[in-house]
PDB file of C-alpha atoms in Angstrom:
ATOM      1  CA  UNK A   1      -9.316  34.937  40.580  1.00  0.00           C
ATOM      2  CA  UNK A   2     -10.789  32.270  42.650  1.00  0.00           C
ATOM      3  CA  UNK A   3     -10.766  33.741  45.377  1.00  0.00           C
ATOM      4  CA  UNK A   4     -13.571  35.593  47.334  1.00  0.00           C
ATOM      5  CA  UNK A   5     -13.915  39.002  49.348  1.00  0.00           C
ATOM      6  CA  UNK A   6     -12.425  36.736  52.395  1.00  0.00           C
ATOM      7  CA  UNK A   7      -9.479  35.455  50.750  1.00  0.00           C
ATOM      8  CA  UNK A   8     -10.545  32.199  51.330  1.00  0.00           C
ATOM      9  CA  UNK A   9     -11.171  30.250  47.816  1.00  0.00           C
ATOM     10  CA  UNK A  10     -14.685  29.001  46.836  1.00  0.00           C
ATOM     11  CA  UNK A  11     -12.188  25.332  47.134  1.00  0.00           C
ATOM     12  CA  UNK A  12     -11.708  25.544  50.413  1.00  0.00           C
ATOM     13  CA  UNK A  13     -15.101  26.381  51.880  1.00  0.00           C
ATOM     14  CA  UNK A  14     -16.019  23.143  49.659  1.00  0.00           C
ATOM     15  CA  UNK A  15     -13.449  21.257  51.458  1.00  0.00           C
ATOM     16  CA  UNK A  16     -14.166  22.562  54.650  1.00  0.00           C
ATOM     17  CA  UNK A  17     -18.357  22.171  54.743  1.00  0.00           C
ATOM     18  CA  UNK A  18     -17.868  18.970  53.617  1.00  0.00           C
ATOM     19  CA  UNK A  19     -15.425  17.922  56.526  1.00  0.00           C
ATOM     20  CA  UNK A  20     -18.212  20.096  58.963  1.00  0.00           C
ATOM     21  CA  UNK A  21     -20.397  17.240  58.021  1.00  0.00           C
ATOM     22  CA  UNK A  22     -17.836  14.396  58.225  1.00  0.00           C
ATOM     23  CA  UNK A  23     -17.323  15.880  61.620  1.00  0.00           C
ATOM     24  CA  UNK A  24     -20.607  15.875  62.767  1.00  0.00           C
ATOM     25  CA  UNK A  25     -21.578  12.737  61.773  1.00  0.00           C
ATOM     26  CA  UNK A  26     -18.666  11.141  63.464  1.00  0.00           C
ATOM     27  CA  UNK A  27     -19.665  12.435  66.833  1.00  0.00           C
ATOM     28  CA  UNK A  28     -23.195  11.743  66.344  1.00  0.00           C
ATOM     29  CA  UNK A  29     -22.309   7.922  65.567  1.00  0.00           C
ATOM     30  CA  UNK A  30     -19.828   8.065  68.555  1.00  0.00           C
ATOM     31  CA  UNK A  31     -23.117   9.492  70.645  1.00  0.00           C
ATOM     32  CA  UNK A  32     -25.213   6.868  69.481  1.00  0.00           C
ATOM     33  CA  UNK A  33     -22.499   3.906  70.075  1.00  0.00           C
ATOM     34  CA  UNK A  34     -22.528   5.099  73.735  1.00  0.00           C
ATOM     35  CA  UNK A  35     -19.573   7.353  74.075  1.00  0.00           C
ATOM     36  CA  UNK A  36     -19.930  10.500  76.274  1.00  0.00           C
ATOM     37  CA  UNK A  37     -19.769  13.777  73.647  1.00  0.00           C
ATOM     38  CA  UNK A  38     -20.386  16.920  74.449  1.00  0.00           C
ATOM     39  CA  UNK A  39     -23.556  19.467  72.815  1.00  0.00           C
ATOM     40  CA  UNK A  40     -20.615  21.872  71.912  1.00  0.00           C
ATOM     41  CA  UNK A  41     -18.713  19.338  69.246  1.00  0.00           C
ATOM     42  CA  UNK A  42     -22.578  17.790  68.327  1.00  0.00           C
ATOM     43  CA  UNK A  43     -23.784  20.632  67.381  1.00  0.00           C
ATOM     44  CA  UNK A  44     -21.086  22.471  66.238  1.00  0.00           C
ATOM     45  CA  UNK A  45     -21.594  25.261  63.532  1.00  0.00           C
ATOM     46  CA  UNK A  46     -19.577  25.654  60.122  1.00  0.00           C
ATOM     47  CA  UNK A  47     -18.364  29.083  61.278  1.00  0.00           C
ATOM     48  CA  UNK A  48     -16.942  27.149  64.635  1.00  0.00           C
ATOM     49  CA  UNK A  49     -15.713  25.021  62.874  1.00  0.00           C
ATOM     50  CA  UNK A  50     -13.885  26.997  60.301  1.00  0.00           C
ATOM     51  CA  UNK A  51     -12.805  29.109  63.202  1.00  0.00           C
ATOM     52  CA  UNK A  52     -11.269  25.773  64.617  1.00  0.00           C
ATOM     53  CA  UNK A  53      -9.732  23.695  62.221  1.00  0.00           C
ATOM     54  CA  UNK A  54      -8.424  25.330  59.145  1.00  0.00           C
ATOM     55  CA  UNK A  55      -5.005  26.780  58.520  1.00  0.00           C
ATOM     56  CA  UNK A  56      -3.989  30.337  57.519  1.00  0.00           C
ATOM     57  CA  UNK A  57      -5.042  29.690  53.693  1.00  0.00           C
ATOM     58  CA  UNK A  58      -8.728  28.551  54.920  1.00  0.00           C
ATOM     59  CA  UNK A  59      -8.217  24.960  54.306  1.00  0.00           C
ATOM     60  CA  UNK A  60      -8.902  21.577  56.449  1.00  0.00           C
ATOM     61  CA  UNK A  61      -6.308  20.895  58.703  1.00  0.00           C
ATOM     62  CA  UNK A  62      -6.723  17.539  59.706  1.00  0.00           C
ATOM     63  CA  UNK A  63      -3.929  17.037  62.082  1.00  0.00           C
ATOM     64  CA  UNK A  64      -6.081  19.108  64.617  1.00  0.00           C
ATOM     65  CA  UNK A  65      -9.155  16.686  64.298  1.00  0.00           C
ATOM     66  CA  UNK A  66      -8.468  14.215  66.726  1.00  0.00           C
ATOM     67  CA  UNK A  67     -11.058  12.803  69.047  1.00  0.00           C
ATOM     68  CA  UNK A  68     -11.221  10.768  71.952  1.00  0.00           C
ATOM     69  CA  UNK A  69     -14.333   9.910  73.820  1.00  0.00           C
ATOM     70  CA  UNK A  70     -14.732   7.453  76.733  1.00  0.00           C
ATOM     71  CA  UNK A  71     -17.503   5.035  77.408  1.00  0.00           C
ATOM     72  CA  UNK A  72     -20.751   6.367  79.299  1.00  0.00           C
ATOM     73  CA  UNK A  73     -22.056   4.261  82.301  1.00  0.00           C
ATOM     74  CA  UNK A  74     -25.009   3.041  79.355  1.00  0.00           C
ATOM     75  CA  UNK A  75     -22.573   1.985  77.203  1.00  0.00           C
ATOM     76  CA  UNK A  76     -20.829  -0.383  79.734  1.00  0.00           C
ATOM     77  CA  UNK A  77     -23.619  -2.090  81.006  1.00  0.00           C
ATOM     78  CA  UNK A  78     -24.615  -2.764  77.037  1.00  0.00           C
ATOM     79  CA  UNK A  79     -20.962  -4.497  76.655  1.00  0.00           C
ATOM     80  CA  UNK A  80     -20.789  -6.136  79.976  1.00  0.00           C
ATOM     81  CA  UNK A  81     -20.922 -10.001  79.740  1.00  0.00           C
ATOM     82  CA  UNK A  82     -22.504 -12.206  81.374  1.00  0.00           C
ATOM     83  CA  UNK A  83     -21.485 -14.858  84.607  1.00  0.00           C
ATOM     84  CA  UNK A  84     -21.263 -17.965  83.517  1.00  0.00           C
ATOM     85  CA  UNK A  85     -21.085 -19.570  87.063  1.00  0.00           C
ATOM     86  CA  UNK A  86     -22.050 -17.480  90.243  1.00  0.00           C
ATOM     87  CA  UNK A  87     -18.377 -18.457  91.368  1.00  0.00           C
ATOM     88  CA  UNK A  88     -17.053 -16.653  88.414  1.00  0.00           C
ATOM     89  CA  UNK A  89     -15.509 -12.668  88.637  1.00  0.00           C
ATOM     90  CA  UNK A  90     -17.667 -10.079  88.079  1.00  0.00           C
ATOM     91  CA  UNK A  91     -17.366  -9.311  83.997  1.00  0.00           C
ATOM     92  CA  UNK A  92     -15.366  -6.426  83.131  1.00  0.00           C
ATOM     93  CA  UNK A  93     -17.152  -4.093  79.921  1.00  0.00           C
ATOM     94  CA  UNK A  94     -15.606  -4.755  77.003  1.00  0.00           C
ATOM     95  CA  UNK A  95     -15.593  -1.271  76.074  1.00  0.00           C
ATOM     96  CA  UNK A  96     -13.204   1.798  76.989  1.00  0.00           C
ATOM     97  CA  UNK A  97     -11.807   4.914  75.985  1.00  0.00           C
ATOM     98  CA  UNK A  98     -12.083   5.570  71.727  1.00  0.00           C
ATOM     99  CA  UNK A  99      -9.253   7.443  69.824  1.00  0.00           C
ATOM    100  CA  UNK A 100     -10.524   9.408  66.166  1.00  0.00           C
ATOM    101  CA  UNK A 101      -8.247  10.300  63.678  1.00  0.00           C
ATOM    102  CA  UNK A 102      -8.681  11.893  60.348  1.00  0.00           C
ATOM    103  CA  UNK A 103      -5.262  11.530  57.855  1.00  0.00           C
ATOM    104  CA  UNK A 104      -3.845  14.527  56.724  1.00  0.00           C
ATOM    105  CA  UNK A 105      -2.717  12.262  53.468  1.00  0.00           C
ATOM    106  CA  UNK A 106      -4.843  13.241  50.741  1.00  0.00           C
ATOM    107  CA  UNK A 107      -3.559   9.735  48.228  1.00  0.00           C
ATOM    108  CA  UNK A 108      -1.058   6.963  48.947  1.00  0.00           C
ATOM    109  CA  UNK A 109      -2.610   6.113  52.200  1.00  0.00           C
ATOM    110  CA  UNK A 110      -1.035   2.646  52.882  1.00  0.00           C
ATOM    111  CA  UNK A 111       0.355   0.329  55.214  1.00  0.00           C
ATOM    112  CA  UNK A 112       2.742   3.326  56.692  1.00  0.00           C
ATOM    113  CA  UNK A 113       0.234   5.308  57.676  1.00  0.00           C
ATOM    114  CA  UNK A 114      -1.958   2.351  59.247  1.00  0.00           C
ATOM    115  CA  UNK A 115       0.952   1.753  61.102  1.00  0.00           C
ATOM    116  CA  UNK A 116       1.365   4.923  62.604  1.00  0.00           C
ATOM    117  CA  UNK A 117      -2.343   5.085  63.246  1.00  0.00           C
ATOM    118  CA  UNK A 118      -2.687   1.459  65.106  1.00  0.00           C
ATOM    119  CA  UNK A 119       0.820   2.511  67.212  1.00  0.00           C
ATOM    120  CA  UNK A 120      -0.462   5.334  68.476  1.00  0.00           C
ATOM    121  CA  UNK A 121      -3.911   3.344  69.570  1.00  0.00           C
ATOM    122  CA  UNK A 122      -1.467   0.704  71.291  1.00  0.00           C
ATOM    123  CA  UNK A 123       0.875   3.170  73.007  1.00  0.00           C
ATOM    124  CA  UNK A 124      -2.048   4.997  73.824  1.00  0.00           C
ATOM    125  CA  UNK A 125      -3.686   2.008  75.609  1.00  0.00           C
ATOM    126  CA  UNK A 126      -7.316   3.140  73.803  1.00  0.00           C
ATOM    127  CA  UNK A 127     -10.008   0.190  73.459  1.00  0.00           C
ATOM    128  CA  UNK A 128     -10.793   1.075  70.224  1.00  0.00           C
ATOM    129  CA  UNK A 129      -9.517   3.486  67.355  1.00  0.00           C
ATOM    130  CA  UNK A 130     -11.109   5.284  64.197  1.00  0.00           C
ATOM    131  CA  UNK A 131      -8.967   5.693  61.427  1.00  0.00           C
ATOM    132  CA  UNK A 132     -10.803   8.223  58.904  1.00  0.00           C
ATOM    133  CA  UNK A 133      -9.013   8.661  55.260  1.00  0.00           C
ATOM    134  CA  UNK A 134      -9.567  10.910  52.072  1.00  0.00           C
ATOM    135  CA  UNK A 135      -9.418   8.234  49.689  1.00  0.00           C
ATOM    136  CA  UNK A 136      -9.373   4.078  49.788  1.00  0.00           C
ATOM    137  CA  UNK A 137      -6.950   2.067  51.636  1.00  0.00           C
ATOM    138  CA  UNK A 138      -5.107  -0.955  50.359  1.00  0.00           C
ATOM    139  CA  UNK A 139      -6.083  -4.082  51.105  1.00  0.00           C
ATOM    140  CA  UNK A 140      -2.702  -5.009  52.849  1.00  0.00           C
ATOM    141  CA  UNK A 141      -3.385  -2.113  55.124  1.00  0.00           C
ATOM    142  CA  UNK A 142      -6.894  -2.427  56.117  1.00  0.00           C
ATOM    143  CA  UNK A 143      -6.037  -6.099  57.296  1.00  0.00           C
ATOM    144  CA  UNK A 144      -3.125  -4.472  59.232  1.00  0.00           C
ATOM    145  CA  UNK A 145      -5.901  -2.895  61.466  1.00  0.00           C
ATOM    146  CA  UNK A 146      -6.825  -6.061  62.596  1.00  0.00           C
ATOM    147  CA  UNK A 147      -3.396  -7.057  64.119  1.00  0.00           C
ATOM    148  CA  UNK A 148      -3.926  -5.377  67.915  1.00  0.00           C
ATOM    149  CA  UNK A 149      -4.455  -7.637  70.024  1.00  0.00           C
ATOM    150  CA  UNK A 150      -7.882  -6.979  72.551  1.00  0.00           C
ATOM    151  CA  UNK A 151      -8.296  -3.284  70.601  1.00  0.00           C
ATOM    152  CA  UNK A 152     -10.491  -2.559  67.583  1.00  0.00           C
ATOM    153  CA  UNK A 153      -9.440  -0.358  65.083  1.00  0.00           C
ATOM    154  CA  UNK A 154     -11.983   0.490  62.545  1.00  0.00           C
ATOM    155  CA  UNK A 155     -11.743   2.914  58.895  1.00  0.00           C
ATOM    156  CA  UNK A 156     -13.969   4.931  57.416  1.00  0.00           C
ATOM    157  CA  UNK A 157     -13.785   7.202  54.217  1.00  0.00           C
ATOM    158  CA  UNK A 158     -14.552  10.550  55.410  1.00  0.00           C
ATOM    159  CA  UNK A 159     -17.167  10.184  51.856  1.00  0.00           C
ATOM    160  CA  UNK A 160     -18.867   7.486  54.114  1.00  0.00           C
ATOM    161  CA  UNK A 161     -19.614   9.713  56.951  1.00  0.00           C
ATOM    162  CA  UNK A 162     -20.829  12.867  54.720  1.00  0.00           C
ATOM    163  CA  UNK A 163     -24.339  11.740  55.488  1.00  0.00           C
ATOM    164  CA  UNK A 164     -25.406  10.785  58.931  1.00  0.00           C
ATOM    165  CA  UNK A 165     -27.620   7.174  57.689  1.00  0.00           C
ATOM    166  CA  UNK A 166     -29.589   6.622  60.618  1.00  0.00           C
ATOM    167  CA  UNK A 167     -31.462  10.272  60.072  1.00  0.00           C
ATOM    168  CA  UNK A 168     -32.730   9.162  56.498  1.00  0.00           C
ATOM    169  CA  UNK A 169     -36.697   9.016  57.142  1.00  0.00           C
ATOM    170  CA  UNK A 170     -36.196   5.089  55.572  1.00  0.00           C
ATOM    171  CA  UNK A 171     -33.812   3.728  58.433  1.00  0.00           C
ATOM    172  CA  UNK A 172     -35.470   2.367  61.180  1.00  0.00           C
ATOM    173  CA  UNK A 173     -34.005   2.876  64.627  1.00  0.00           C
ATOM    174  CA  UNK A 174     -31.408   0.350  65.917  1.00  0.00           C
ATOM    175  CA  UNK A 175     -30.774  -0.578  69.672  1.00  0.00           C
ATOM    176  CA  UNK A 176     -28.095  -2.901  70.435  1.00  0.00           C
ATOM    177  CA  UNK A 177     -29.290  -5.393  73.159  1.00  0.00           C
ATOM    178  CA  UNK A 178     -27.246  -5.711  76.368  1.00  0.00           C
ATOM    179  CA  UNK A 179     -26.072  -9.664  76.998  1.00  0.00           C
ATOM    180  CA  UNK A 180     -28.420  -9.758  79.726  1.00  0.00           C
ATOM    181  CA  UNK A 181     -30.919  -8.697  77.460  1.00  0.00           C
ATOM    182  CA  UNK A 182     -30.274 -10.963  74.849  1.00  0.00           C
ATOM    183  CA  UNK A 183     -30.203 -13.738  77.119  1.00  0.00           C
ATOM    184  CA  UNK A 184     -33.944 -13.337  77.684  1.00  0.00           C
ATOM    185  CA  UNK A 185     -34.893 -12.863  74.237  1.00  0.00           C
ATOM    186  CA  UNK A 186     -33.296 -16.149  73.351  1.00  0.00           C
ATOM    187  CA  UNK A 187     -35.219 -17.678  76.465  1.00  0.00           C
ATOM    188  CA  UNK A 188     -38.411 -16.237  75.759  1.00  0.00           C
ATOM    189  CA  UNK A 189     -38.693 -17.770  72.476  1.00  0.00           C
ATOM    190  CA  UNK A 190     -36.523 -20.955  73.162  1.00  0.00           C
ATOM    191  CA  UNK A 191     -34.109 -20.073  70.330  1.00  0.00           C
ATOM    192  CA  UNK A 192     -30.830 -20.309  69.873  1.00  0.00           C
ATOM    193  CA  UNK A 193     -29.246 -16.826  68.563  1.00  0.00           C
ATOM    194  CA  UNK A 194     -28.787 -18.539  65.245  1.00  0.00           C
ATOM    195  CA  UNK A 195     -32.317 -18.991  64.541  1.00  0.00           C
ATOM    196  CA  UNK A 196     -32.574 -15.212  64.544  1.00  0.00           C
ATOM    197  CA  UNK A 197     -32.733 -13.724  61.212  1.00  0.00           C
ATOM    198  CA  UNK A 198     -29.393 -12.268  60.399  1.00  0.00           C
ATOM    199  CA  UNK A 199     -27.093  -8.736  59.831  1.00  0.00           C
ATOM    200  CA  UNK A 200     -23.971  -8.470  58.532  1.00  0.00           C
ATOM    201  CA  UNK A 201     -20.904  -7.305  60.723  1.00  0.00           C
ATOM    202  CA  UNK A 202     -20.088  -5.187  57.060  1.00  0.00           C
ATOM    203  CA  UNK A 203     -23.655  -3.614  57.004  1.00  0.00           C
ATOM    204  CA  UNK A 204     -23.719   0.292  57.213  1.00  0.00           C
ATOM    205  CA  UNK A 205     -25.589   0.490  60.163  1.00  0.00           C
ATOM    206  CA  UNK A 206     -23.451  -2.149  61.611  1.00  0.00           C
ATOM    207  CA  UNK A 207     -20.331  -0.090  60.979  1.00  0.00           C
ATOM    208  CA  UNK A 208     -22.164   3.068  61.774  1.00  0.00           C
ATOM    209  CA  UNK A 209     -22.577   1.286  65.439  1.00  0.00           C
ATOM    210  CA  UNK A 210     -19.543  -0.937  65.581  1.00  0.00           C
ATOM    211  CA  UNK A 211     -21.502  -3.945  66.014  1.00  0.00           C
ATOM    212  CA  UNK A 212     -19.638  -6.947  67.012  1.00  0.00           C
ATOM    213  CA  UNK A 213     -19.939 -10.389  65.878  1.00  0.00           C
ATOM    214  CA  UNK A 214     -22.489 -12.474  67.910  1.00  0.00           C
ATOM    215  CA  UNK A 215     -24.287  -9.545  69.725  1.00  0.00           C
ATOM    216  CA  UNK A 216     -28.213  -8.410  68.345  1.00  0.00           C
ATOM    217  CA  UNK A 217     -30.187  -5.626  67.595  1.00  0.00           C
ATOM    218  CA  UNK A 218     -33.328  -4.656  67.812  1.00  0.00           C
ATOM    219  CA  UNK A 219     -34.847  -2.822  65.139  1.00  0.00           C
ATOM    220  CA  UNK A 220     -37.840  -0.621  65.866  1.00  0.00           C
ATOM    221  CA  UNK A 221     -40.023   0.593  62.635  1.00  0.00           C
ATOM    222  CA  UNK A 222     -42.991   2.028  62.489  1.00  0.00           C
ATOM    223  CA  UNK A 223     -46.862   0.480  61.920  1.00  0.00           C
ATOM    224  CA  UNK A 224     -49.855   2.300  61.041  1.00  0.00           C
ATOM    225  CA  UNK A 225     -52.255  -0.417  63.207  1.00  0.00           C
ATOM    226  CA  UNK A 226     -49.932  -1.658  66.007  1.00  0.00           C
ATOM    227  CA  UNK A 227     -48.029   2.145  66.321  1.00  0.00           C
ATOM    228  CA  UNK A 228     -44.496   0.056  66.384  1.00  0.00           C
ATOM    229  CA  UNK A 229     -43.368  -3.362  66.052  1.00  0.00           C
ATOM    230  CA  UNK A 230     -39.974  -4.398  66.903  1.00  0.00           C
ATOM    231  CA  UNK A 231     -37.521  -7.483  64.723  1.00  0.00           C
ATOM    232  CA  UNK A 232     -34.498  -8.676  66.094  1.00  0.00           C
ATOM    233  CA  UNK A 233     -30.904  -9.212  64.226  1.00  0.00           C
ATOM    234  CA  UNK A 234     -27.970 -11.212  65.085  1.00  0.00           C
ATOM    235  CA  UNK A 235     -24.571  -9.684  63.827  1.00  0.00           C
ATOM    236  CA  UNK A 236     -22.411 -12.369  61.833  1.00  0.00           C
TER     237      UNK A 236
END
């Protein structure tokens, strides 16, 4: 037998710690993108979580795990452009509510279910969507996220998000910097923002913050003689 005194199987408590940690690290990066999350879901415990999102038989059931978060006050200011003329409107955030799903699909995730994933973001009217699989997409279907006009849609492997990158003792800390902010970097050391030394949009930490195209980060490490030192990225 397989199974233990609970008659849950040693399977699915593998299956279900290692969606605990999926889970966590998914509201953790949604926490440090800006997006308010509560200490409950953060924090969450295995037991909670088992309690929470398993069926009858013990196992993940993903069709429970959906998330949506909205955009703190922080997190607006970061995306909010800047006037180009005083005469101009004030600039709108480009930011707004987030919508998280993790496919039940464990193989043959394709173009269908991309589709039903980026329809539910339109009808929805969310900013931006998360689409979180078991296994690899097809090419055809991870260009199909692209195809929403003014939303983002994003995918992640929930294998990508077992480990939560930015706590490895290596990884430095990353701040995205707010247009206005920016703005005065660029003027303070007459550059133009492709003089700065570069990050790709596919890097992990970029995905892990959703970096866009164009905006910069500053990257704060430590120094044994100056305590810190800050370096500056541009996302291409």
């Amino acid at each position: 037998m397989d199974d233990n005194t609970s008659g849950v199987s040693k399977e699915a408590e593998r299956q279900v710690s290692r969606l605990w940690h999926t889970w966590r690290t998914v509201h953790s990066m949604l926490s440090d993108r800006g997006y308010e999350v509560s200490d409950d879901e953060l924090k969450i415990s295995l037991a909670d979580f088992t309690a929470r999102y398993t069926d009858s038989m013990g196992f993940p059931e993903r069709t429970r795990m959906r998330v949506v978060a909205i955009p703190s006050e922080a997190m607006k200011a970061k995306h909010t452009g800047l006037k180009r003329r005083p005469t101009d409107p004030e600039p709108v955030p480009d930011c707004g509510q987030i919508y998280v799903e993790f496919c039940a699909d464990s193989s043959g995730v394709g173009a269908k279910q991309v589709r039903a994933f980026i329809h539910t973001v339109d009808e929805g009217n969310y900013h931006s969507g998360i689409f979180i699989t078991q296994t690899p997409i097809s090419p055809s279907a991870v260009r199909l996220l692209t195809t929403l006009d003014k939303r983002i849609c994003e995918h992640f492997q929930e294998s990508d998000l077992l480990v939560n990158i930015t706590k490895h003792e290596l990884v430095p800390k990353h701040v995205l910097l707010s247009a206005e902010e920016k703005a005065r970097l660029l003027d303070r050391y007459r550059l133009k923002e492709s003089q700065l030394p570069r990050i790709q949009f596919s890097d992990p930490i970029s995905r892990y913050l959703g970096l866009r195209r164009g905006q910069v980060i500053k990257i704060i490490r430590k120094s044994e003689t100056a305590g810190r030192y800050a370096s500056y990225r541009w996302v291409i």
